[in-house]
Tab-separated table of C-alpha atoms in Angstrom:
chain	number	residue	atom	x	y	z
F	394	MET	CA	8.960	30.703	-23.068
F	395	SER	CA	8.941	31.190	-19.296
F	396	TRP	CA	9.914	34.587	-17.862
F	397	GLY	CA	9.605	33.468	-14.251
F	398	GLN	CA	7.296	34.808	-11.582
F	399	ALA	CA	6.436	38.481	-11.332
F	400	VAL	CA	8.104	40.095	-8.329
F	401	ARG	CA	7.512	43.301	-6.447
F	402	ALA	CA	9.244	45.292	-3.731
F	403	CYS	CA	8.301	48.407	-1.801
F	404	LEU	CA	11.174	50.896	-2.178
F	405	VAL	CA	9.793	53.810	-0.157
F	406	ARG	CA	7.082	53.814	2.498
F	407	GLU	CA	6.288	57.128	4.160
F	408	GLU	CA	3.364	58.124	6.389
F	409	ASN	CA	2.403	61.678	7.322
F	410	LEU	CA	-0.474	63.202	9.258
F	411	GLN	CA	-1.794	66.152	7.257
F	412	GLU	CA	-4.879	68.171	8.271
F	413	GLY	CA	-6.128	65.304	10.406
F	414	ARG	CA	-5.762	62.752	7.558
F	415	GLN	CA	-3.225	59.981	7.204
F	416	SER	CA	-1.275	60.703	4.028
F	417	ALA	CA	1.142	58.258	2.427
F	418	PHE	CA	3.828	58.147	-0.206
F	419	ARG	CA	4.782	54.782	-1.716
F	420	ARG	CA	7.335	53.839	-4.340
F	421	TRP	CA	7.146	50.285	-5.667
F	422	HIS	CA	9.196	48.152	-8.057
F	423	PHE	CA	7.278	45.668	-10.248
F	424	GLN	CA	9.292	43.325	-12.471
F	425	GLN	CA	8.749	40.335	-14.697
F	426	GLY	CA	10.980	39.328	-17.602
F	427	PRO	CA	11.801	42.466	-19.636
F	428	ILE	CA	9.129	44.612	-17.926
F	429	ASP	CA	10.599	46.738	-15.148
F	430	LEU	CA	8.352	49.375	-13.543
F	431	ILE	CA	8.929	51.983	-10.861
F	432	ILE	CA	5.594	53.184	-9.493
F	433	GLY	CA	4.966	56.222	-7.306
F	434	LEU	CA	1.779	57.049	-5.415
F	435	GLU	CA	0.863	59.798	-3.014
F	436	GLY	CA	-2.450	60.285	-1.225
F	437	GLU	CA	-4.645	58.905	1.527
F	438	SER	CA	-2.913	55.924	3.088
F	439	ALA	CA	-5.692	53.342	2.750
F	440	VAL	CA	-6.553	54.414	-0.817
F	441	VAL	CA	-2.894	54.243	-1.894
F	442	ASP	CA	-2.463	50.718	-0.549
F	443	GLN	CA	-5.644	49.504	-2.248
F	444	ALA	CA	-4.575	51.033	-5.558
F	445	ILE	CA	-1.211	49.274	-5.422
F	446	GLU	CA	-2.933	45.920	-4.917
F	447	ARG	CA	-5.170	46.533	-7.959
F	448	ALA	CA	-2.167	47.527	-10.058
F	449	TRP	CA	-0.258	44.428	-8.953
F	450	ALA	CA	-3.164	42.120	-9.844
F	451	ARG	CA	-3.194	43.695	-13.324
F	452	PHE	CA	0.585	43.583	-13.731
F	453	GLU	CA	0.732	39.819	-13.154
F	454	ARG	CA	-1.245	39.297	-16.400
F	455	VAL	CA	0.541	41.818	-18.630
F	456	LEU	CA	3.500	39.840	-19.957
F	457	GLU	CA	1.477	36.725	-20.765
F	458	GLU	CA	-1.043	38.817	-22.720
F	459	LEU	CA	1.682	40.496	-24.769
F	460	VAL	CA	3.595	37.287	-25.549
F	461	VAL	CA	0.457	35.644	-26.965
F	462	GLU	CA	0.139	38.431	-29.566
F	463	LEU	CA	3.824	39.162	-30.103
F	464	ARG	CA	3.873	38.024	-33.739
F	465	PHE	CA	1.207	40.573	-34.677
F	466	LEU	CA	2.819	43.301	-32.567
F	467	LYS	CA	6.023	42.970	-34.611
F	468	THR	CA	4.149	43.427	-37.894
F	469	PRO	CA	4.613	46.876	-39.499
F	470	VAL	CA	1.647	49.206	-39.759
F	471	PRO	CA	-0.157	49.567	-42.083
F	472	ILE	CA	-0.677	45.844	-41.629
F	473	ALA	CA	1.074	43.858	-44.319
F	474	GLY	CA	-1.306	43.314	-47.217
F	475	LYS	CA	-3.866	45.853	-45.992
F	476	ASP	CA	-3.876	49.362	-47.469
F	477	LEU	CA	-5.291	51.549	-44.715
F	478	SER	CA	-4.934	54.737	-46.709
F	479	GLY	CA	-8.054	53.965	-48.756
F	480	VAL	CA	-10.287	52.918	-45.899
F	481	SER	CA	-12.153	56.184	-45.491
F	482	LYS	CA	-11.932	59.730	-46.810
F	483	ASP	CA	-12.989	60.937	-43.367
F	484	LEU	CA	-10.198	58.917	-41.785
F	485	THR	CA	-7.462	60.112	-44.124
F	486	GLY	CA	-8.736	63.668	-43.727
F	487	LYS	CA	-8.260	63.461	-39.996
F	488	ILE	CA	-4.740	62.132	-40.459
F	489	THR	CA	-3.830	65.544	-41.859
F	490	GLY	CA	-5.995	67.407	-39.366
F	491	ASN	CA	-5.550	68.330	-35.729
F	492	GLU	CA	-6.868	65.182	-34.093
F	493	PHE	CA	-5.122	61.942	-33.205
F	494	PRO	CA	-7.500	59.546	-35.031
F	495	THR	CA	-7.535	56.663	-32.555
F	496	LYS	CA	-11.321	56.184	-32.475
F	497	ASP	CA	-11.632	56.493	-36.248
F	498	LEU	CA	-8.910	53.907	-36.800
F	499	GLU	CA	-10.545	51.517	-34.351
F	500	ARG	CA	-13.901	51.938	-36.096
F	501	ASN	CA	-12.543	51.634	-39.648
F	502	VAL	CA	-9.633	49.252	-39.226
F	503	ARG	CA	-9.912	46.018	-37.336
F	504	ALA	CA	-6.692	45.576	-35.386
F	505	PRO	CA	-5.309	42.011	-35.423
F	506	VAL	CA	-4.937	42.055	-31.634
F	507	ARG	CA	-7.313	41.582	-28.715
F	508	GLY	CA	-5.544	42.505	-25.478
F	509	ALA	CA	-6.089	45.984	-24.037
F	510	ILE	CA	-2.388	46.917	-24.129
F	511	ALA	CA	-1.895	45.386	-27.588
F	512	ARG	CA	-4.845	47.416	-28.943
F	513	SER	CA	-3.426	50.557	-27.366
F	514	MET	CA	-0.058	49.858	-29.007
F	515	PHE	CA	-1.693	49.437	-32.413
F	516	GLN	CA	-3.822	52.564	-31.983
F	517	SER	CA	-0.799	54.635	-30.922
F	518	CYS	CA	1.208	53.595	-33.995
F	519	ALA	CA	-1.391	53.157	-36.735
F	520	PRO	CA	-1.702	56.866	-37.688
F	521	TYR	CA	2.017	56.939	-38.475
F	522	GLY	CA	1.619	53.950	-40.769
F	523	LEU	CA	-0.416	56.203	-43.051
F	524	MET	CA	2.419	58.709	-43.351
F	525	ASP	CA	4.975	58.533	-46.129
F	526	ALA	CA	8.380	57.090	-45.241
F	527	SER	CA	7.380	55.996	-41.719
F	528	PHE	CA	8.285	52.422	-40.794
F	529	VAL	CA	6.782	51.501	-37.445
F	530	THR	CA	5.473	48.438	-35.643
F	531	PRO	CA	3.246	48.484	-32.547
F	532	MET	CA	6.342	47.529	-30.514
F	533	ALA	CA	7.415	51.186	-30.793
F	534	ALA	CA	4.755	51.970	-28.172
F	535	VAL	CA	5.048	48.947	-25.890
F	536	ALA	CA	6.799	50.560	-22.907
F	537	GLY	CA	4.550	53.597	-22.891
F	538	CYS	CA	1.357	51.580	-23.303
F	539	VAL	CA	2.262	49.253	-20.430
F	540	ALA	CA	2.889	52.288	-18.204
F	541	GLN	CA	-0.391	53.873	-19.289
F	542	ASP	CA	-2.348	50.687	-18.642
F	543	ILE	CA	-1.012	50.273	-15.103
F	544	LEU	CA	-1.619	53.964	-14.339
F	545	ALA	CA	-5.333	53.438	-14.999
F	546	TYR	CA	-5.466	51.208	-11.904
F	547	LEU	CA	-3.920	53.941	-9.731
F	548	ARG	CA	-6.385	56.767	-10.414
F	549	GLU	CA	-9.206	57.355	-7.962
F	550	PRO	CA	-10.366	59.982	-5.443
F	551	GLY	CA	-7.934	60.218	-2.552
F	552	ILE	CA	-4.807	59.848	-4.691
F	553	GLU	CA	-2.975	63.144	-5.148
F	554	LYS	CA	-0.300	61.996	-7.589
F	555	SER	CA	0.523	58.755	-9.403
F	556	TRP	CA	3.121	57.783	-11.977
F	557	VAL	CA	4.492	54.687	-13.668
F	558	ASN	CA	8.027	54.737	-15.083
F	559	ASN	CA	8.722	51.896	-17.525
F	560	GLY	CA	12.413	52.233	-18.351
F	561	GLY	CA	12.125	55.989	-18.852
F	562	ASP	CA	8.714	56.021	-20.552
F	563	ILE	CA	6.372	57.548	-18.006
F	564	ALA	CA	2.624	57.857	-17.491
F	565	TRP	CA	1.728	60.518	-14.934
F	566	PHE	CA	-1.425	61.950	-13.386
F	567	ALA	CA	-2.263	64.515	-10.715
F	568	PRO	CA	-5.680	66.187	-10.374
F	569	GLN	CA	-5.575	69.952	-10.788
F	570	HIS	CA	-6.608	70.612	-7.187
F	571	SER	CA	-3.679	68.583	-5.825
F	572	ASN	CA	-0.945	71.208	-6.456
F	573	GLN	CA	1.417	68.313	-7.191
F	574	SER	CA	4.102	68.728	-9.865
F	575	PHE	CA	6.303	66.152	-11.567
F	576	LYS	CA	9.881	66.767	-12.654
F	577	VAL	CA	11.875	64.680	-15.133
F	578	GLY	CA	15.400	65.117	-16.382
F	579	ILE	CA	16.243	65.516	-20.059
F	580	PRO	CA	18.815	62.874	-21.092
F	581	GLY	CA	21.512	64.151	-23.393
F	582	LEU	CA	21.915	67.493	-21.637
F	583	SER	CA	23.267	68.646	-18.289
F	584	GLN	CA	22.173	67.073	-15.028
F	585	SER	CA	20.263	70.285	-14.277
F	586	ALA	CA	18.225	70.156	-17.493
F	587	SER	CA	14.671	69.228	-16.611
F	588	LEU	CA	11.041	69.270	-17.593
F	589	THR	CA	8.336	69.919	-15.012
F	590	LEU	CA	4.665	69.048	-15.430
F	591	LEU	CA	2.095	70.817	-13.290
F	592	PRO	CA	-1.206	69.222	-12.256
F	593	ALA	CA	-4.075	69.005	-14.714
F	594	ASP	CA	-7.213	66.905	-14.863
F	595	GLN	CA	-5.735	64.589	-17.471
F	596	CYS	CA	-2.866	62.143	-17.856
F	597	TRP	CA	0.430	63.011	-19.462
F	598	GLY	CA	2.898	60.759	-21.192
F	599	ILE	CA	6.633	61.447	-21.253
F	600	ALA	CA	8.991	59.278	-23.295
F	601	THR	CA	12.607	59.406	-24.442
F	602	SER	CA	14.272	57.712	-27.412
F	603	GLY	CA	17.639	57.920	-29.153
F	604	TRP	CA	20.541	55.758	-30.235
F	605	ARG	CA	22.428	55.897	-26.906
F	606	GLY	CA	19.861	54.191	-24.703
F	607	ARG	CA	18.141	50.835	-24.908
F	608	SER	CA	16.202	52.032	-27.970
F	609	GLN	CA	17.213	51.080	-31.486
F	610	SER	CA	17.201	54.148	-33.708
F	611	PHE	CA	17.685	54.900	-37.383
F	612	GLY	CA	18.829	58.399	-36.400
F	613	ILE	CA	21.713	59.980	-34.511
F	614	ALA	CA	19.927	61.883	-31.696
F	615	ASP	CA	21.464	61.456	-28.267
F	616	SER	CA	17.925	61.793	-26.993
F	617	VAL	CA	14.462	62.988	-27.949
F	618	THR	CA	12.055	63.590	-25.063
F	619	VAL	CA	8.372	64.008	-25.934
F	620	ILE	CA	5.265	65.060	-24.010
F	621	ALA	CA	1.952	63.703	-25.312
F	622	PRO	CA	-1.574	63.017	-24.016
F	623	THR	CA	-0.680	59.358	-23.343
F	624	ALA	CA	2.563	57.518	-22.685
F	625	GLY	CA	1.955	55.283	-25.714
F	626	GLN	CA	1.647	58.283	-28.023
F	627	ALA	CA	4.764	59.843	-26.469
F	628	ASP	CA	6.690	56.576	-26.865
F	629	VAL	CA	6.092	56.123	-30.595
F	630	ALA	CA	6.508	59.845	-31.319
F	631	ALA	CA	9.869	59.961	-29.520
F	632	THR	CA	11.015	56.931	-31.534
F	633	LEU	CA	10.013	58.396	-34.893
F	634	ILE	CA	11.291	61.917	-34.206
F	635	ALA	CA	14.636	60.416	-33.120
F	636	ASN	CA	14.736	58.498	-36.407
F	637	GLN	CA	14.467	61.816	-38.262
F	638	VAL	CA	17.441	63.406	-36.459
F	639	SER	CA	19.707	62.308	-39.246
F	640	LEU	CA	22.108	63.320	-41.999
F	641	ARG	CA	20.664	60.888	-44.546
F	642	HIS	CA	19.251	63.780	-46.555
F	643	LEU	CA	22.822	65.114	-46.935
F	644	VAL	CA	24.883	61.954	-47.357
F	645	ALA	CA	23.861	58.301	-47.499
F	646	ASP	CA	26.867	56.934	-45.607
F	647	HIS	CA	28.417	59.462	-43.245
F	648	PRO	CA	31.917	58.386	-42.075
F	649	GLN	CA	31.184	59.420	-38.455
F	650	VAL	CA	27.916	57.479	-38.208
F	651	VAL	CA	28.253	53.748	-37.536
F	652	GLN	CA	25.248	51.530	-38.236
F	653	ARG	CA	24.542	47.803	-38.099
F	654	PRO	CA	21.534	45.607	-38.889
F	655	ALA	CA	19.126	45.695	-35.955
F	656	ASN	CA	18.815	41.905	-35.760
F	657	GLN	CA	22.584	41.558	-35.345
F	658	ILE	CA	22.313	43.537	-32.114
F	659	LYS	CA	19.038	42.032	-30.878
F	660	ASP	CA	18.135	38.829	-32.663
F	661	ASP	CA	14.424	39.323	-31.886
F	662	SER	CA	14.305	42.958	-33.033
F	663	ASP	CA	11.092	43.990	-34.769
F	664	LEU	CA	13.249	46.112	-37.120
F	665	GLY	CA	14.724	43.059	-38.872
F	666	ASP	CA	17.863	43.796	-40.879
F	667	ARG	CA	17.267	47.553	-41.098
F	668	LEU	CA	20.308	49.608	-40.167
F	669	VAL	CA	20.328	51.174	-36.705
F	670	THR	CA	22.889	53.523	-35.221
F	671	VAL	CA	25.534	52.122	-32.864
F	672	GLY	CA	27.993	55.016	-32.849
F	673	VAL	CA	28.234	58.712	-33.699
F	674	GLY	CA	31.617	60.423	-33.939
F	675	ALA	CA	32.584	64.069	-34.198
F	676	LEU	CA	30.271	66.227	-36.288
F	677	SER	CA	30.640	69.780	-37.494
F	678	GLY	CA	28.391	72.497	-36.157
F	679	THR	CA	26.633	72.675	-39.494
F	680	GLU	CA	25.981	68.930	-39.503
F	681	ILE	CA	24.573	69.027	-35.959
F	682	THR	CA	22.301	71.903	-36.936
F	683	CYS	CA	21.097	70.109	-40.080
F	684	ALA	CA	20.352	66.890	-38.196
F	685	LEU	CA	18.440	68.695	-35.436
F	686	ASP	CA	16.548	70.753	-38.006
F	687	SER	CA	15.480	67.544	-39.741
F	688	GLY	CA	14.099	66.071	-36.518
F	689	ALA	CA	12.515	69.358	-35.451
F	690	SER	CA	10.710	69.639	-38.785
F	691	PHE	CA	9.034	66.272	-38.154
F	692	ALA	CA	8.282	67.204	-34.537
F	693	HIS	CA	6.576	70.410	-35.669
F	694	LEU	CA	4.465	68.379	-38.101
F	695	LEU	CA	3.232	66.226	-35.194
F	696	LEU	CA	2.647	69.357	-33.121
F	697	SER	CA	0.571	70.880	-35.908
F	698	ARG	CA	-1.644	67.781	-35.891
F	699	GLY	CA	-2.026	67.849	-32.118
F	700	TRP	CA	-0.439	64.409	-31.698
F	701	ILE	CA	2.216	65.646	-29.245
F	702	GLN	CA	2.407	68.629	-26.897
F	703	GLY	CA	6.150	69.281	-27.006
F	704	ALA	CA	9.565	67.783	-27.689
F	705	VAL	CA	13.208	68.382	-26.743
F	706	LEU	CA	15.803	67.083	-29.247
F	707	CYS	CA	19.456	66.721	-28.175
F	708	LEU	CA	22.619	66.011	-30.168
F	709	HIS	CA	26.229	66.571	-29.089
F	710	GLY	CA	25.268	69.135	-26.458
F	711	GLN	CA	23.001	71.164	-28.724
F	712	TYR	CA	19.220	71.049	-28.505
F	713	ARG	CA	15.927	72.101	-30.030
F	714	VAL	CA	12.773	72.758	-28.019
F	715	CYS	CA	9.646	72.325	-30.122
F	716	GLY	CA	6.723	74.147	-28.570
F	717	GLY	CA	3.086	74.208	-29.527
F	718	PHE	CA	2.218	73.555	-25.901
F	719	SER	CA	-1.323	73.269	-24.621
F	720	PRO	CA	-2.600	75.402	-21.691
F	721	GLN	CA	-1.370	72.677	-19.316
F	722	VAL	CA	2.146	72.489	-20.758
F	723	GLN	CA	4.532	75.426	-20.764
F	724	GLY	CA	8.009	75.529	-22.286
F	725	GLU	CA	10.760	77.733	-20.959
F	726	ILE	CA	14.479	77.847	-21.723
F	727	LYS	CA	16.858	78.947	-18.987
F	728	ASP	CA	20.405	79.694	-20.057
F	729	ASP	CA	23.217	82.175	-19.495
F	730	ARG	CA	21.305	84.842	-21.431
F	731	GLY	CA	18.236	84.646	-19.202
F	732	GLU	CA	14.825	83.112	-19.769
F	733	ARG	CA	12.872	82.823	-23.012
F	734	GLU	CA	9.234	81.812	-22.764
F	735	ILE	CA	7.931	79.589	-25.567
F	736	GLY	CA	4.594	78.427	-24.223
F	737	SER	CA	1.808	79.198	-21.799
F	738	TYR	CA	0.893	77.450	-18.554
F	739	GLY	CA	1.521	74.178	-16.798
F	740	ALA	CA	4.998	72.756	-17.400
F	741	LYS	CA	8.440	74.104	-18.135
F	742	VAL	CA	11.648	72.978	-19.760
F	743	GLU	CA	14.798	74.253	-18.067
F	744	VAL	CA	18.161	73.953	-19.806
F	745	ASN	CA	21.370	75.422	-18.401
F	746	GLU	CA	23.652	75.628	-21.419
F	747	GLY	CA	26.881	76.242	-19.528
F	748	ALA	CA	26.695	73.098	-17.394
F	749	GLU	CA	28.794	70.021	-18.016
F	750	LEU	CA	26.991	67.468	-20.153
F	751	GLY	CA	25.602	64.422	-18.423
F	752	ARG	CA	26.707	60.975	-19.595
F	753	ASN	CA	23.732	58.811	-18.671
F	754	TYR	CA	21.449	58.931	-21.688
F	755	SER	CA	19.662	55.645	-21.163
F	756	LYS	CA	16.671	56.752	-19.108
F	757	THR	CA	14.511	59.738	-18.366
F	758	ARG	CA	15.387	60.747	-14.830
F	759	CYS	CA	12.456	61.355	-12.530
F	760	GLU	CA	12.205	63.028	-9.178
F	761	ARG	CA	9.518	63.177	-6.582
């Protein structure tokens, strides 16, 4: 199958003279087939331009690499016919511990893929394949892992801030000395609801999933936005937490929840004929609370294992903020009753409850 040539366009090109140095801000659009990236870079002018060229050279190979291994990437984990749960007592112990067991999985389980992004997708999803009642394929992490891979080509001394937004799944980095922050909107709430990350000497991943956007979801969340150490980890976690925002534990077939087989909506869906949500009608306050509680319970499990740093779950204008933030990620609710701190330092979640609800749930908004 031919997806055509990769194309790119510079959307913003700014130059500034700061403290005797030429500083630049660039925003680029990279696109090929279904991959659509918005890339932002800020730093020394020459370094920024060189980084963009490296990222472009990498991007031109991405789609071809993924297509070659697509059959394996649509296979559920644990891999069909291979019981990963008995591979190692040390491995299964870490699944229930406070460490995302990527290195242990790579050492104990030979992934059926070779490409760097494909391996990252498998590693991001494989721990969930060892959990009860979790259906997941590596495709759950594809957007985040592509963003994370491209970001690696944008990090070097002289760059103050860099980010890659792949359809709302974002990889972001700013060194701590840069004083650069990054603000994203929270789909499913008001236009003023946002999450701000402050600089730290590590990457962050931000991803959003839910039935309203381009994602296919087993659940009924308008949106679930997750912060994690990588965009791939955030991507799969957002998908699986959104699946758990559900009323299935109360009633098998709720009259206000409309579902159809995934492959009737997208014939190449990795979910096959499993039912995904295509509509959610009016729900009672109790039902909204129960569904959010179900998703929040799963989010807190992931927080307790250190696999995510925070999550915001939204349904019909109500929300849950799941904390457990690291020293670089702070959670804060702002509403009509004032502020309530739920974390420590580094990022904040701001939600104005009285504002009119936004209607664009499809993407995580991002601002410079």
